[in-house]
Tab-separated table of C-alpha atoms and ligand atoms in Angstrom:
chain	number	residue	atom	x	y	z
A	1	UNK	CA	-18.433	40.095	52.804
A	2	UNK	CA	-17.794	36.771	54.765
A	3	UNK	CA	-19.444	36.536	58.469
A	4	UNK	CA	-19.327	34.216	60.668
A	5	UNK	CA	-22.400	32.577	59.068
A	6	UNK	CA	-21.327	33.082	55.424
A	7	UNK	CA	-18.861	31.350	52.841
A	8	UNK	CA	-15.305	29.477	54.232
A	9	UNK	CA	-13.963	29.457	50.639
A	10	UNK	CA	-13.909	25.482	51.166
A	11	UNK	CA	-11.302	26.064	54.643
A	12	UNK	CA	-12.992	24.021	57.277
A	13	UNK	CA	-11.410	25.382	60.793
A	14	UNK	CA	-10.905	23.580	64.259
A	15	UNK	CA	-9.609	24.102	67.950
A	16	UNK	CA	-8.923	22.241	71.437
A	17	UNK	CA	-10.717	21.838	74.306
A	18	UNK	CA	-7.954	23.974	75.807
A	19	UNK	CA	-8.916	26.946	74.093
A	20	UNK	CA	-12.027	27.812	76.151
A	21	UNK	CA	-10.662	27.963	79.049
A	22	UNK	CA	-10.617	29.314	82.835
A	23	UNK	CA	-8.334	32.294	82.785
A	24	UNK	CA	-5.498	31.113	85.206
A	25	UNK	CA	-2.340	32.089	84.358
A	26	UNK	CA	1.449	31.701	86.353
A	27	UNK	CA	0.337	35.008	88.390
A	28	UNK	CA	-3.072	34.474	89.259
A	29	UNK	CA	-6.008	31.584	89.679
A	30	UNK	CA	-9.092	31.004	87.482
A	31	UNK	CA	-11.170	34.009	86.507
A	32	UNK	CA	-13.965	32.117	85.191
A	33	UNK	CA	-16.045	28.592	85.752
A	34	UNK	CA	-14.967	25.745	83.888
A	35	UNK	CA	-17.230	25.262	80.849
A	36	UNK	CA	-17.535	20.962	80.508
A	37	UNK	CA	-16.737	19.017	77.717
A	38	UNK	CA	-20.378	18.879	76.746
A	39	UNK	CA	-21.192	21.949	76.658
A	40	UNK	CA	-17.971	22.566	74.778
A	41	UNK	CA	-19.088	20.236	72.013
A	42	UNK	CA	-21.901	22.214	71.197
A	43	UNK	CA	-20.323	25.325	70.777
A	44	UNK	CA	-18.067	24.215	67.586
A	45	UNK	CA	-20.950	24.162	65.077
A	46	UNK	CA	-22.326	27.504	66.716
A	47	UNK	CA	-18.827	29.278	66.093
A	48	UNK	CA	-18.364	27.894	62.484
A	49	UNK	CA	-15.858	24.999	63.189
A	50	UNK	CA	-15.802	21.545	61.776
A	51	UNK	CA	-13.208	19.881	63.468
A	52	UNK	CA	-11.902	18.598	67.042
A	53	UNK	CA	-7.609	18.953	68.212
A	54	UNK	CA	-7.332	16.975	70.899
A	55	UNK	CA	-4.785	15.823	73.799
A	56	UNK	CA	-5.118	12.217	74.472
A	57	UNK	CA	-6.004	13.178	77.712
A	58	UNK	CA	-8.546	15.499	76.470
A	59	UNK	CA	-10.485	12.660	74.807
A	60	UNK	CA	-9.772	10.384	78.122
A	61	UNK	CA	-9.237	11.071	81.267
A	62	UNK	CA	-6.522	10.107	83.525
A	63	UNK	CA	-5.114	7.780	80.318
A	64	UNK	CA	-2.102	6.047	82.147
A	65	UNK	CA	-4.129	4.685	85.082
A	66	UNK	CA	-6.690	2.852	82.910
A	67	UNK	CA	-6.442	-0.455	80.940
A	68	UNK	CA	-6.250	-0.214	76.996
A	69	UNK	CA	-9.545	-1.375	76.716
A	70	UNK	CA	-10.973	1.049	79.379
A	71	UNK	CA	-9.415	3.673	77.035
A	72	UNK	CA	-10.343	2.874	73.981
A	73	UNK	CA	-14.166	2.157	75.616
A	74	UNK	CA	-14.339	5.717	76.429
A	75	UNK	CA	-12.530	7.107	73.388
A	76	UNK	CA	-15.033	5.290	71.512
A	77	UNK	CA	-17.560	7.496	73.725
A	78	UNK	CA	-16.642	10.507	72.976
A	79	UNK	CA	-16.007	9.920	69.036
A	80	UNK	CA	-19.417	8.951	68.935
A	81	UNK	CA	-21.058	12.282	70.422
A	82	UNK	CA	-18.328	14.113	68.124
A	83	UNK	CA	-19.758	12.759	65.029
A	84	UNK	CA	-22.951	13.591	66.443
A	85	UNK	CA	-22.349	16.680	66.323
A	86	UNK	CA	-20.750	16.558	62.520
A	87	UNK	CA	-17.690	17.054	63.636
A	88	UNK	CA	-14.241	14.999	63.335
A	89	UNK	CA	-11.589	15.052	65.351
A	90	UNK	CA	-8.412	16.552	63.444
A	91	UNK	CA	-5.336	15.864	65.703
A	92	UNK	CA	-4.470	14.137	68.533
A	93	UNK	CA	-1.584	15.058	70.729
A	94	UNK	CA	-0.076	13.347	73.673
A	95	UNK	CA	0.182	15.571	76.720
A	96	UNK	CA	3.813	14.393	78.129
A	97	UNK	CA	4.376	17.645	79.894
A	98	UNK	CA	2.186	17.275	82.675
A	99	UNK	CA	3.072	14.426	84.314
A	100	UNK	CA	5.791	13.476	86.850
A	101	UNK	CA	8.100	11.481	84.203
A	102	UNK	CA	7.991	13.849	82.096
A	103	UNK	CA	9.514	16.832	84.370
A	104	UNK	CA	13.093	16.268	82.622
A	105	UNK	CA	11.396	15.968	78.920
A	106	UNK	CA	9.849	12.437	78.102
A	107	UNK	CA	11.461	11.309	74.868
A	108	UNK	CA	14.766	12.636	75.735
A	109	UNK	CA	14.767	12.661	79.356
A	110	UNK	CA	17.762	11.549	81.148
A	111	UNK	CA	16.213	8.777	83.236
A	112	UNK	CA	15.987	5.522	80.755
A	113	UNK	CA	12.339	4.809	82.729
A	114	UNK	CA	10.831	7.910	81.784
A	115	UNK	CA	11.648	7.529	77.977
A	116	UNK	CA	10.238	4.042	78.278
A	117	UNK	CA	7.065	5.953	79.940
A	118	UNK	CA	6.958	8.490	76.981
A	119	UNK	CA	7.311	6.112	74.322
A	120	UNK	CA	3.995	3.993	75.924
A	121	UNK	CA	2.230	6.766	75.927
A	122	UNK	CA	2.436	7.956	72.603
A	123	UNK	CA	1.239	4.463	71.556
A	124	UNK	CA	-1.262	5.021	73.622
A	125	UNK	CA	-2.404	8.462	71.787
A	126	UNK	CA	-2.459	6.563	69.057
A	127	UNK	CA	-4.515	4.022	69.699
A	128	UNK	CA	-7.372	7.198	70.920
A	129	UNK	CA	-6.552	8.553	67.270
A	130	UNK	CA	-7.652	5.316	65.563
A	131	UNK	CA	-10.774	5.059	67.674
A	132	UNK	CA	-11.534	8.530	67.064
A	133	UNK	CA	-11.277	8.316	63.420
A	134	UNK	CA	-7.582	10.353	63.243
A	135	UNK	CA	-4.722	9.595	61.621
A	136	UNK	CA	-2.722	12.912	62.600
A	137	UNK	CA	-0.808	12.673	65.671
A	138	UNK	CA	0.835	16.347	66.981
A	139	UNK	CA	4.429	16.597	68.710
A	140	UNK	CA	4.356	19.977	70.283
A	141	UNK	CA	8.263	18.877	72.209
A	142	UNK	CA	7.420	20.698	75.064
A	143	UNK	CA	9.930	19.674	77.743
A	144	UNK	CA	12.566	18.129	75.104
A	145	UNK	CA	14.764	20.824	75.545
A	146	UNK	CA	16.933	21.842	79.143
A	147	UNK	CA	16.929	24.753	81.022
A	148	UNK	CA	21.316	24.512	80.834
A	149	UNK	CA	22.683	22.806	78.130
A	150	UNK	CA	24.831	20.852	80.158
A	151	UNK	CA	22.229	19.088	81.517
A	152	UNK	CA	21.883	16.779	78.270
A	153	UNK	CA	23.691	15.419	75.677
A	154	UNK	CA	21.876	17.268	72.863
A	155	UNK	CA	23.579	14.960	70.078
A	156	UNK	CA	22.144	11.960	71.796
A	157	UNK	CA	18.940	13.419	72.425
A	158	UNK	CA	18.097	13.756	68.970
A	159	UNK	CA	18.496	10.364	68.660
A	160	UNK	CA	15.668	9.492	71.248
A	161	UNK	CA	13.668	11.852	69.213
A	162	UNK	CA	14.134	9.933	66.694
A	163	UNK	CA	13.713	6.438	68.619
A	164	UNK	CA	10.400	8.157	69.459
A	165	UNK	CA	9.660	8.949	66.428
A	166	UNK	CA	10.190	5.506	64.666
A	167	UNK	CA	8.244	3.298	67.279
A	168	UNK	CA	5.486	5.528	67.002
A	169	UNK	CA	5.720	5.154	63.046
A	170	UNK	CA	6.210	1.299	63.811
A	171	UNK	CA	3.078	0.909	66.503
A	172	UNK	CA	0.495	1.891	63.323
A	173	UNK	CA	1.921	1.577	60.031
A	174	UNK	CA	-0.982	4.146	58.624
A	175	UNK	CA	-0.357	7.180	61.396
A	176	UNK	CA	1.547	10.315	60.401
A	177	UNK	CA	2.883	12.396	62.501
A	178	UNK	CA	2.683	16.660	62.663
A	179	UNK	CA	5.573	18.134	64.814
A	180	UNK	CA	5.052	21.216	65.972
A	181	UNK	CA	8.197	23.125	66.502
A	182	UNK	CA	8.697	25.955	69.613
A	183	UNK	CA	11.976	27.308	70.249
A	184	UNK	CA	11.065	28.079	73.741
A	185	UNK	CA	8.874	28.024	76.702
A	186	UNK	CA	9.005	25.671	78.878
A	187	UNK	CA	12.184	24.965	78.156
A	188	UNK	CA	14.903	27.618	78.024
A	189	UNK	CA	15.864	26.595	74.288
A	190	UNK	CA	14.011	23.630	72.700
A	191	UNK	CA	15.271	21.287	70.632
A	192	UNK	CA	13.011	21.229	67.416
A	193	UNK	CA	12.770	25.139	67.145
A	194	UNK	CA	11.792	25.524	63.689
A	195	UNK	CA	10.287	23.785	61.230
A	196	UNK	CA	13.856	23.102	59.450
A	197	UNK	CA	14.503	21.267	62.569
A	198	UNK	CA	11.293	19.280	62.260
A	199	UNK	CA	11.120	17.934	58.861
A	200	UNK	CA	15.375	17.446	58.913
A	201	UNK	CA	14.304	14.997	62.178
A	202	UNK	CA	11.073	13.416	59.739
A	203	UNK	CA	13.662	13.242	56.733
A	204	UNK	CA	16.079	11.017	58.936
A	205	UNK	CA	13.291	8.814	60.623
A	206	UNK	CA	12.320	5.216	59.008
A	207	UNK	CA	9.211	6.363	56.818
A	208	UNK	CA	9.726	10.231	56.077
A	209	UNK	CA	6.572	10.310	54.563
A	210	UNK	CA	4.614	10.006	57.102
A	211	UNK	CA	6.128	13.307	59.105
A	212	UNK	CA	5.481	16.772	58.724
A	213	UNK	CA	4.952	19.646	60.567
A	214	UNK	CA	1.921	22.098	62.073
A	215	UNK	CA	2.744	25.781	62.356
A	216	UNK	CA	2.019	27.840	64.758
A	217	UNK	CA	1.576	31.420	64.245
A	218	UNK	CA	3.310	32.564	67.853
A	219	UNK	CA	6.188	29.389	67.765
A	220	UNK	CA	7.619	31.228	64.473
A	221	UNK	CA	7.438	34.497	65.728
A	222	UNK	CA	9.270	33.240	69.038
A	223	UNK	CA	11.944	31.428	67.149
A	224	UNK	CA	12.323	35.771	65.370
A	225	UNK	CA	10.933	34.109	62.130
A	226	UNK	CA	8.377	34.771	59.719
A	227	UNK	CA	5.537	32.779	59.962
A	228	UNK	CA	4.374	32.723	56.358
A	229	UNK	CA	8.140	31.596	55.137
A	230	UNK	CA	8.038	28.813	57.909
A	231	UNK	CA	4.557	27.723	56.336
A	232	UNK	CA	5.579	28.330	52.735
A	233	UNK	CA	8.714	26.121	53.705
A	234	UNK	CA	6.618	23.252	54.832
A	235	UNK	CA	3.941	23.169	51.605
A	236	UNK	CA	6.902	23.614	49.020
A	237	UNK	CA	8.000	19.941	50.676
A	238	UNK	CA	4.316	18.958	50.699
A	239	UNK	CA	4.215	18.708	54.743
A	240	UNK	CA	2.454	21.301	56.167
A	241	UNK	CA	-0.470	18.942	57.909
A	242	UNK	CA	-1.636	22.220	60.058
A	243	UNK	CA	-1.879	25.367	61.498
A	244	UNK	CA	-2.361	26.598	64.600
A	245	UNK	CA	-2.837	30.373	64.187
A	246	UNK	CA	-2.872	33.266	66.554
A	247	UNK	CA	-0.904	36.020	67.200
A	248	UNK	CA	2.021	37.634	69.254
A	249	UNK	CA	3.225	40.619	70.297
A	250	UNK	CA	6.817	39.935	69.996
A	251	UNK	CA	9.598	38.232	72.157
A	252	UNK	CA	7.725	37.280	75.510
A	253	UNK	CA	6.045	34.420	76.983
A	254	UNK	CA	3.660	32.633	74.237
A	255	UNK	CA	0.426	34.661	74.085
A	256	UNK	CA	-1.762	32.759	71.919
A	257	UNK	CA	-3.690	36.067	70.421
A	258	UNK	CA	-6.182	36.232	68.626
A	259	UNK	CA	-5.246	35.509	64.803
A	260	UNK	CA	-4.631	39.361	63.310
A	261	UNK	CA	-4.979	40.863	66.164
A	262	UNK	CA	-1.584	41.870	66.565
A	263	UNK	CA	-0.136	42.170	63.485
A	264	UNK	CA	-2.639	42.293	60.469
A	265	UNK	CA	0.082	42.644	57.844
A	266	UNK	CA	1.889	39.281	59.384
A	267	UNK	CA	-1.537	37.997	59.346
A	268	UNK	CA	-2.433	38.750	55.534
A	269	UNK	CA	0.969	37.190	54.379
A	270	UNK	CA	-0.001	33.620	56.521
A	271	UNK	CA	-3.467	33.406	54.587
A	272	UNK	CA	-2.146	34.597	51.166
A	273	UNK	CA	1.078	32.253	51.869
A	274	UNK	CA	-1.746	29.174	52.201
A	275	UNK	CA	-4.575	30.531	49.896
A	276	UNK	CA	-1.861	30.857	47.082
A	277	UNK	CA	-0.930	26.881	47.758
A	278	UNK	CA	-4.328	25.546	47.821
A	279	UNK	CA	-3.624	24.653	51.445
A	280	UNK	CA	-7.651	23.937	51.546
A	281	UNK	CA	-8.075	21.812	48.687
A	282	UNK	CA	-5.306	19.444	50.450
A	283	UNK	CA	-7.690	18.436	52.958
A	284	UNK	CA	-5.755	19.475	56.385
A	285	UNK	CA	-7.863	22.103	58.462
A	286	UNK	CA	-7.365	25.610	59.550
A	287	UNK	CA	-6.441	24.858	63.162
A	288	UNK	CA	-6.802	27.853	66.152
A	289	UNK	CA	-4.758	27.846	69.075
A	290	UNK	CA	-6.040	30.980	70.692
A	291	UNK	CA	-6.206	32.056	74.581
A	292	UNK	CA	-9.628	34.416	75.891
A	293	UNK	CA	-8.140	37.501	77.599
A	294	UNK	CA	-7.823	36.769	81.371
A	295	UNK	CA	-10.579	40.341	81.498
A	296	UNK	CA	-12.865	38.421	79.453
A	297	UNK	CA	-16.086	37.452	81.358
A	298	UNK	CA	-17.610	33.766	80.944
A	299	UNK	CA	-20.377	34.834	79.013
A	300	UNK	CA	-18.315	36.464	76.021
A	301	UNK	CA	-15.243	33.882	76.734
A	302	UNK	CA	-15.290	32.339	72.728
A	303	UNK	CA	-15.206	35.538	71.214
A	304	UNK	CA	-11.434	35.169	70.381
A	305	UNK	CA	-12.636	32.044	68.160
A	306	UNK	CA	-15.342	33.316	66.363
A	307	UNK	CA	-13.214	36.432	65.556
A	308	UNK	CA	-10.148	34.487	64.740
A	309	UNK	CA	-11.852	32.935	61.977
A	310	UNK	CA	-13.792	35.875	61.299
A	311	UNK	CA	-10.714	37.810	60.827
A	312	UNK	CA	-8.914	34.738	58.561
A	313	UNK	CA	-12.060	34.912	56.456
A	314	UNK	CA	-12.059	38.654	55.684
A	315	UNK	CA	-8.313	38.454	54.493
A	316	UNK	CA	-9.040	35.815	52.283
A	317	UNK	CA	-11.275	37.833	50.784
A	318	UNK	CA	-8.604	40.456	50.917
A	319	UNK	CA	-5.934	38.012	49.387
A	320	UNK	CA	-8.783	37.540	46.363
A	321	UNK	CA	-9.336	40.845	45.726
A	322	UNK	CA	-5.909	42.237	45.452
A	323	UNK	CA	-5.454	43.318	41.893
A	324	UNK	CA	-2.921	40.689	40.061
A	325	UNK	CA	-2.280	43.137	37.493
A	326	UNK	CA	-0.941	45.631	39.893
A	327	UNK	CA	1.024	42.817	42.113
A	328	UNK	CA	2.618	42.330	38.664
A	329	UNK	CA	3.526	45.341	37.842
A	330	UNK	CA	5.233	46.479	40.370
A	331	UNK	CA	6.939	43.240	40.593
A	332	UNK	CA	8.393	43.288	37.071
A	333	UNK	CA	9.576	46.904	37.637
A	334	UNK	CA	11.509	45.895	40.954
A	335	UNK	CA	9.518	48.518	42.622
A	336	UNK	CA	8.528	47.263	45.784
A	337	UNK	CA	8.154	50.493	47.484
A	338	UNK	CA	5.003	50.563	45.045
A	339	UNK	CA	3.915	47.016	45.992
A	340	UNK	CA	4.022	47.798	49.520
A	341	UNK	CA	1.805	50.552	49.377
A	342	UNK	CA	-0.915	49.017	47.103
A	343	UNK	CA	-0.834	46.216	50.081
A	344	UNK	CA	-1.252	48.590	52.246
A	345	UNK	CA	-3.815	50.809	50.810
A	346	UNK	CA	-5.599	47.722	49.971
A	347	UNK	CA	-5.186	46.094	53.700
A	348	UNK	CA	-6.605	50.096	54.851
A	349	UNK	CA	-9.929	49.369	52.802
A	350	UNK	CA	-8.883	52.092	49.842
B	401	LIG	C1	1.859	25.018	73.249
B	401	LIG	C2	0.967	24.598	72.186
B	401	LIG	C3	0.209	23.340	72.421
B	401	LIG	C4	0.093	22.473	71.224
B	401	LIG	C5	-0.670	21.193	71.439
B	401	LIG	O1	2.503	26.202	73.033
B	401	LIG	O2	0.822	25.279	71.192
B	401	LIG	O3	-1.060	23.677	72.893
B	401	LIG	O4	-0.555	23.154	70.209
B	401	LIG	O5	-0.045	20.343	72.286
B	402	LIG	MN1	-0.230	25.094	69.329
């Protein structure tokens, strides 16, 4: 039996900053003290993970009031203690949604200045990645969408996606870049929903190669779709760079569950989905992107990682253990009334 302490079957796993957190939500202030980046750091080894995701502004504060050198002075900082702790930093993602200029979207916002803005800033994410060792950058699109379509010209706004999309390619000639599709939240509808959209917008871009997607567990359930078929889409084209798994409970606001927690079934078919494509041999890492209950006290706040990867290590061993011979047979006799059972029965513990 895998525990925490035990065998990853060669996955190595990682998670953000972001995901121990303080509780707030829209409806209610912090619940907890903030835990500092310090003391962060020394909880990935302790909870079994090997890698960093990051937010440029994660790895440096306050990134657009500083001079390139102050930035890359302190992302050269924190890269150091992260190797001290044998860890690497996996992703790097730049955080356009918080800032002023990027209330209407940043790539495709209407106002020429803030796309200008947007476009500086993702160079400037990538030039934290390269001090921090990275060469995946992650495009979770959060504003690039409208709240009424007739606010944008959605034809149009692809193609600053794509302007985006190219300089970034063209500012470091070795970066890739990992978009993350959402179909939803902020925005009322988003315009890279799924990961069709995402690796259509890579296909059309000046060096395809070097774009492909992340998947995230809740985004795929949000856009009604299955998230194993959005992940088996991405590694039959050789571009799923990621995960970020959790769970969801349906068609609400993204609840970043913990992985299985949910729906275990759902679950079972994202590991088998990646275990069946040797997504660990490819080198990309088992990324979380999972929220503590608000009711969770400070002192048991990480839970939700350790038992996210907990929980993605049992089915593995799950996946493993189902009997081939049976799979077969009921597949060759078309009897998938049979199949489902054994899954099931075999999920139950029987
Ligand atoms: C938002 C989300 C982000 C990205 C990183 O829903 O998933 O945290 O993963 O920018
Ligand atoms: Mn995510």
């Amino acid at each position: 039996m895998a525990s925490a302490a035990g065998s990853t079957y060669g996955y190595r796993f990682s998670f953000g900053p972001w995901n121990i957190h303080e509780g707030a939500d829209p409806f209610g202030p912090t619940v907890r003290p903030t835990v500092e980046w310090g003391k962060k750091l020394k909880l990935y080894k302790k909870l079994g993970f090997d890698g960093v995701q990051f937010h440029d502004d994660d790895a440096v504060r306050e990134v657009d009031s500083k001079s390139g050198k102050q930035v890359e002075k302190e992302a050269a900082e924190v890269g150091k203690a992260i190797r001290g702790e044998g860890l690497e930093v996996e992703i790097v993602a730049p955080r356009l949604w918080e800032d002023a200029r990027g209330i209407d979207g940043g790539y495709t916002a209407n106002d020429p200045k803030s796309r200008k803005w947007a476009i500086e800033r993702s160079k400037r994410c990538i030039d934290i990645a390269n001090v921090l060792g990275c060469d995946l950058i992650v495009l979770w699109l959060a504003r690039e969408g409208t709240y009424v379509r007739e606010a944008k010209d959605a034809a149009r706004a692809h193609e600053y996606l794509l302007d985006a999309i190219n300089a970034m390619l063209k500012h470091d000639r070795k970066i890739r870049i990992a978009i993350e599709p959402k179909p939803n939240e902020p925005m009322d509808h988003a315009y890279v929903p799924t990961i069709g959209h995402a690796l259509a917008l890579g296909m059309m871009s000046n060096d395809p190669k070097r774009v492909g997607g992340l998947i995230e567990t809740a985004h795929a359930l949000l856009a009604g779709l299955d998230p194993s078929d959005e992940m088996a889409f991405a590694l039959a084209a050789g571009k799923l760079w990621s995960v970020h798994l959790n769970d969801q409970n349906g068609l609400k606001y993204d609840q970043d569950k913990a992985f299985g927690s949910a729906n275990l079934r759902q679950a079972w078919n994202q590991v088998r989905v990646l275990e069946r494509a040797g997504y660990a041999k490819t080198g990309a890492m088992v990324g979380l992107d999972v929220k503590a209950m608000r009711t969770q006290k400070a002192e048991v706040a990480t839970r939700h990682l350790a038992n996210s990867r907990r929980i993605f290590l049992r089915l593995i061993e799950k996946v493993r253990s189902f009997d081939k011979k049976v799979e077969k047979q009921f597949v060759d006799a078309r009897d998938y009334e049979g199949l489902e059972l054994a899954v099931m029965e075999h999920l139950m513990g029987k």
